[in-house]
PDB file of C-alpha atoms in Angstrom:
ATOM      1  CA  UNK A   7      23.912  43.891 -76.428  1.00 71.00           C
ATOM      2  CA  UNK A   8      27.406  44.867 -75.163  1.00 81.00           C
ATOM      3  CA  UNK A   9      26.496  48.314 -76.547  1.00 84.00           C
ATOM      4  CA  UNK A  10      23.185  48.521 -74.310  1.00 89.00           C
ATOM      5  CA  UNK A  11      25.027  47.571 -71.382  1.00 90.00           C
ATOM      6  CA  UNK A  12      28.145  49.262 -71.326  1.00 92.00           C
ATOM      7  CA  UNK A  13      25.707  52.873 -71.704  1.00 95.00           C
ATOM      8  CA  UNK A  14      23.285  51.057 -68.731  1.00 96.00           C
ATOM      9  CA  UNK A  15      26.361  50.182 -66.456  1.00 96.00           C
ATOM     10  CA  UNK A  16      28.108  53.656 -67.463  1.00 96.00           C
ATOM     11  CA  UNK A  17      24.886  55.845 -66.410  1.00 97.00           C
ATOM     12  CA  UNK A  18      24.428  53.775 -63.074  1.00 97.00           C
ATOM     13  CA  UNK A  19      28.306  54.473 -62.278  1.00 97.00           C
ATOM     14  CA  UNK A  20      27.283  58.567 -63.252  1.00 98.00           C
ATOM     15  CA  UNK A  21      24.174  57.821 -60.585  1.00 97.00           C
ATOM     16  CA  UNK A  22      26.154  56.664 -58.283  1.00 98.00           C
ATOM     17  CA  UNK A  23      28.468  59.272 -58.472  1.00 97.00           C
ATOM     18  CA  UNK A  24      26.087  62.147 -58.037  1.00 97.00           C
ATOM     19  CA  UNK A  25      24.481  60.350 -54.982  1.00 97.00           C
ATOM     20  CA  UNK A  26      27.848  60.670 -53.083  1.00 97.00           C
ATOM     21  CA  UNK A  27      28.730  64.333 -54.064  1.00 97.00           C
ATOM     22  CA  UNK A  28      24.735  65.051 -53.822  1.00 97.00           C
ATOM     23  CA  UNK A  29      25.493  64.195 -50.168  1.00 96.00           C
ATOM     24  CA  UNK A  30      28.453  65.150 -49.236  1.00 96.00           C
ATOM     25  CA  UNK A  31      27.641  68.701 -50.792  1.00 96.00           C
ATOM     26  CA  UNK A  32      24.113  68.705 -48.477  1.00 95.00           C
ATOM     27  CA  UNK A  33      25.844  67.781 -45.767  1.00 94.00           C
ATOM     28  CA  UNK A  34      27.991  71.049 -46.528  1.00 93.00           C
ATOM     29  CA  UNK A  35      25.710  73.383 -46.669  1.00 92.00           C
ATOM     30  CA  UNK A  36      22.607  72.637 -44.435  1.00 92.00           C
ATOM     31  CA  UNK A  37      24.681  70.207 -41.654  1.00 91.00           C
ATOM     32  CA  UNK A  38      22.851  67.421 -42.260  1.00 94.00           C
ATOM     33  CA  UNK A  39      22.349  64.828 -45.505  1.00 92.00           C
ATOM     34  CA  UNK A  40      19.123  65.393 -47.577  1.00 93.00           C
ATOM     35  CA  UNK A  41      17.858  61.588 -47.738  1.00 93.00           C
ATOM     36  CA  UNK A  42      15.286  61.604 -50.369  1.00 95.00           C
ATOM     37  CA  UNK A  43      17.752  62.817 -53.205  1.00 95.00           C
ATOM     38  CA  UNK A  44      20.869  60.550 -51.860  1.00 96.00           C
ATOM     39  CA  UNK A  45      17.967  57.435 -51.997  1.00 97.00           C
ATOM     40  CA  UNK A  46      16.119  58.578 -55.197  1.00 97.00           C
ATOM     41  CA  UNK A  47      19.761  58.966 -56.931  1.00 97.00           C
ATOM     42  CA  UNK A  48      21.162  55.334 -55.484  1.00 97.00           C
ATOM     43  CA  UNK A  49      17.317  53.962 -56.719  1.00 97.00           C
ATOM     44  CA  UNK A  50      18.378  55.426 -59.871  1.00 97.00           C
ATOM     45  CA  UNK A  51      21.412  53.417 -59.680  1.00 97.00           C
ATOM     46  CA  UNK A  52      20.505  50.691 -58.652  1.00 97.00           C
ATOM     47  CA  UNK A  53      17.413  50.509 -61.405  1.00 96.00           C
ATOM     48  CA  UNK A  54      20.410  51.242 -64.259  1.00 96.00           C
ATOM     49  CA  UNK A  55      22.546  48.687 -62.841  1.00 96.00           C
ATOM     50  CA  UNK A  56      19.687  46.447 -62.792  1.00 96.00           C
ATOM     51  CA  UNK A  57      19.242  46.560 -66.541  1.00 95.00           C
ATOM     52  CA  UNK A  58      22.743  46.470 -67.165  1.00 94.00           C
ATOM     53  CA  UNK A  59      23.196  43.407 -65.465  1.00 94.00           C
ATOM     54  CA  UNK A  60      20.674  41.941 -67.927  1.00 94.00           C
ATOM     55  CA  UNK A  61      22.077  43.247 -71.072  1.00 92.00           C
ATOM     56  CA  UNK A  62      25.636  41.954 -69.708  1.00 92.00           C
ATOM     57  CA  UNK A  63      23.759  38.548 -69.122  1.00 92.00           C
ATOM     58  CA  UNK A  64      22.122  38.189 -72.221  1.00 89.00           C
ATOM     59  CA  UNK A  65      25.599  39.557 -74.377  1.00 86.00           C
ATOM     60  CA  UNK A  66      27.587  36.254 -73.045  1.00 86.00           C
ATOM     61  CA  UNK A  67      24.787  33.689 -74.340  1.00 87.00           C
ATOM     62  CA  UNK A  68      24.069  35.528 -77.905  1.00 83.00           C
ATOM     63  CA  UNK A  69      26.308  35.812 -80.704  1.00 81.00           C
ATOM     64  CA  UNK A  70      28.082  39.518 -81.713  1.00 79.00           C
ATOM     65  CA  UNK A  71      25.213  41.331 -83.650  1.00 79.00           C
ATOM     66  CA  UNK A  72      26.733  43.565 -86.656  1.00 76.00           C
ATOM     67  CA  UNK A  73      26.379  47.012 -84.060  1.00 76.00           C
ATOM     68  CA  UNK A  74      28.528  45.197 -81.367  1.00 76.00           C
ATOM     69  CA  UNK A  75      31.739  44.584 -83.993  1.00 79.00           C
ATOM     70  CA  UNK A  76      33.747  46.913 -85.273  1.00 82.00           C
ATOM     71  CA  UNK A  77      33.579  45.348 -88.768  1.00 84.00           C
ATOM     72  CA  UNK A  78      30.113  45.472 -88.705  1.00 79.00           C
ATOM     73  CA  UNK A  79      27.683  46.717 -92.098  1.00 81.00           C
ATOM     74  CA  UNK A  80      24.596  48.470 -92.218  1.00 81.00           C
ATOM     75  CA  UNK A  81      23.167  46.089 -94.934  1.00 82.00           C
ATOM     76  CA  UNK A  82      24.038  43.145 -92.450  1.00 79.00           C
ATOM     77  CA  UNK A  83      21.201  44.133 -90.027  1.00 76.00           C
ATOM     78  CA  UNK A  84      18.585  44.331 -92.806  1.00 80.00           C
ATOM     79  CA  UNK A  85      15.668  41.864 -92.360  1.00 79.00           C
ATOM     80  CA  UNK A  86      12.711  41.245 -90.455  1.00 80.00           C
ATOM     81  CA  UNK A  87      12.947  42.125 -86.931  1.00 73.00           C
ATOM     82  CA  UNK A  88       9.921  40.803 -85.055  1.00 74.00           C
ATOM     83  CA  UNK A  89       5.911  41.787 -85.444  1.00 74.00           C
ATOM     84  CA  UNK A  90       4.991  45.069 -83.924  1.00 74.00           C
ATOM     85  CA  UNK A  91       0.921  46.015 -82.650  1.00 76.00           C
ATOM     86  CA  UNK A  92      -0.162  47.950 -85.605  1.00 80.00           C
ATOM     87  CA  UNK A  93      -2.496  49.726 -82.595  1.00 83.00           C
ATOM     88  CA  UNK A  94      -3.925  48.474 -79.154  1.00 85.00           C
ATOM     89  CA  UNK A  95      -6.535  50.321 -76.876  1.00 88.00           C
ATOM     90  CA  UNK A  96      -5.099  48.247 -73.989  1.00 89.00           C
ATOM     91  CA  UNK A  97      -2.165  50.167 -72.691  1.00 92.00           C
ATOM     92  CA  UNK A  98      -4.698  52.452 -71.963  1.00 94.00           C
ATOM     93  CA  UNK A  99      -6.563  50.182 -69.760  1.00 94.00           C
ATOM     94  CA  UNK A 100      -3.464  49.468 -67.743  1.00 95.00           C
ATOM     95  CA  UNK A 101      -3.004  53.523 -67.599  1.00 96.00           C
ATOM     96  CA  UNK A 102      -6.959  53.584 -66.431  1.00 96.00           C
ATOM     97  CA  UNK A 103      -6.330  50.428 -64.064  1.00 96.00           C
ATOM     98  CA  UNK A 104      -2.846  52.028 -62.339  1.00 96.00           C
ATOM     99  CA  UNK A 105      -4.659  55.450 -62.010  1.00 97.00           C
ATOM    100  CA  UNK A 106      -7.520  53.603 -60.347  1.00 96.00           C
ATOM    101  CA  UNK A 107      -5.345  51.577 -57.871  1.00 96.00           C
ATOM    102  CA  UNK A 108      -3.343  55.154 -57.175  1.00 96.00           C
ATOM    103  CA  UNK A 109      -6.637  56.887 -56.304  1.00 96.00           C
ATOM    104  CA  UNK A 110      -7.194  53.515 -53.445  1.00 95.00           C
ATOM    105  CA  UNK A 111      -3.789  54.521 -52.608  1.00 94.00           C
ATOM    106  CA  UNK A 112      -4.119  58.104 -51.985  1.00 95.00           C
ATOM    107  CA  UNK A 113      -7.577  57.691 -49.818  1.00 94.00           C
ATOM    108  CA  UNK A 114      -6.183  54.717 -48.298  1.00 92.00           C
ATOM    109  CA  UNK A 115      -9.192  52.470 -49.629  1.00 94.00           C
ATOM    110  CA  UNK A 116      -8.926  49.181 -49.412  1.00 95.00           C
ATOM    111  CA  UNK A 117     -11.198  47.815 -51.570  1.00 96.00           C
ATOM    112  CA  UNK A 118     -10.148  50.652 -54.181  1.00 96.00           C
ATOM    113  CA  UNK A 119      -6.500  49.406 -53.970  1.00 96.00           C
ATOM    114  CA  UNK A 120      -7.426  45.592 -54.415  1.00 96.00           C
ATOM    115  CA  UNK A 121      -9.612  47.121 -57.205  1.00 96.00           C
ATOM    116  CA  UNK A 122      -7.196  48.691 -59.141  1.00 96.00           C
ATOM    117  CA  UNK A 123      -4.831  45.896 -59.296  1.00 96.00           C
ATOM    118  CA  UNK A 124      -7.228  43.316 -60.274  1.00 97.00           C
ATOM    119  CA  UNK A 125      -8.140  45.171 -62.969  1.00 96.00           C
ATOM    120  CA  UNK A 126      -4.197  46.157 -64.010  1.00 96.00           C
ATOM    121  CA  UNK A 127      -3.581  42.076 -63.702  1.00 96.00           C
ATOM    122  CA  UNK A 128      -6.507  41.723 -66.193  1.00 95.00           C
ATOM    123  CA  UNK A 129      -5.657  44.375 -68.365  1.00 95.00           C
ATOM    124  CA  UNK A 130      -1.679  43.866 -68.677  1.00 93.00           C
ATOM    125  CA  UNK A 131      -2.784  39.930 -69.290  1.00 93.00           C
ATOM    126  CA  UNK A 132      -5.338  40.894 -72.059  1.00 90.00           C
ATOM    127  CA  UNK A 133      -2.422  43.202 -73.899  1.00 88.00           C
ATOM    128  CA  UNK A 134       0.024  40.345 -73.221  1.00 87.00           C
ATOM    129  CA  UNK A 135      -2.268  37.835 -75.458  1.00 85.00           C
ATOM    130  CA  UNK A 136      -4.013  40.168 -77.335  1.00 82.00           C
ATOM    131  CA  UNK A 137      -2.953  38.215 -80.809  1.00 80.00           C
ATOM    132  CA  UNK A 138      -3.235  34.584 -79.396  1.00 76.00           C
ATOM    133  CA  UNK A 139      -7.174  34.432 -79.766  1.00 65.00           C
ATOM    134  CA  UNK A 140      -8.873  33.130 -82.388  1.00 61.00           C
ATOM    135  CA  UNK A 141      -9.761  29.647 -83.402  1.00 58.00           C
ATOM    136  CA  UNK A 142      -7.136  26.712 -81.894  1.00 55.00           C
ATOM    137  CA  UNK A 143      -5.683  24.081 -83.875  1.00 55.00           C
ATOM    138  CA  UNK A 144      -4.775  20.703 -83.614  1.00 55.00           C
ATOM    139  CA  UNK A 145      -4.204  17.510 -84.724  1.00 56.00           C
ATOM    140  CA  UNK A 146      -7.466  16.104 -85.724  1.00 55.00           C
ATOM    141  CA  UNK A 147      -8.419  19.178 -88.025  1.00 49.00           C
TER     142      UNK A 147
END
């Protein structure tokens, strides 16, 4: 993890960066600061350093994984490394549920919006435990 951070914190320092030189070179040559880059780059930033800050958190409670040392091996890493959806049709329902909510939003319906987001609630939680149906057991079986 101190891998994924170090690029996360790096890029949101780059972001950053740009936002201050984006304005200041606005500024320059029009007289006044364009907002909507300056706040889109600093978003940027902020979104980078937000996921940086997690990596960071999550690299002081886990032990060094054979990427983050320099001694590290290839054959090290080998294994299993967690279950992966063979295929879902449900991201599309959240893509079908956002675009609905997004269509409320852009003729300001109500009902549309409220919609939308019922249905991406419903949709994300259905991906979420798609592979925890099934029959339950317990202790008496």
């Amino acid at each position: 993890m101190k891998t994924e951070y170090k690029i996360f914190v790096g890029v949101a320092g780059f972001l950053f960066a740009a936002a201050a030189l984006y304005g200041f070179w606005t500024h320059g040559e029009t007289g006044q600061v364009e907002w909507i880059g300056v706040v889109a780059l600093i978003m940027s930033g902020l979104l980078c350093s937000m996921c940086g800050g997690f990596f960071w958190f999550v690299a002081r409670r886990i032990d060094l994984r054979p990427e983050d040392r320099e001694d590290g091996e290839i054959a090290e890493g080998a294994g299993e490394i967690g279950f992966f959806s063979p295929g879902s049709y449900w991201p599309f329902g959240i893509a079908l549920s956002a675009s609905i909510a997004a269509l409320g939003l852009v003729f300001w319906m109500w009902w549309l919006i409220a919609a939308g987001l019922i249905l991406v609630i419903f949709s994300a939680s259905s991906m979420l435990f798609e592979y925890y149906s099934g029959t339950r057991h317990t202790a008496e079986h």
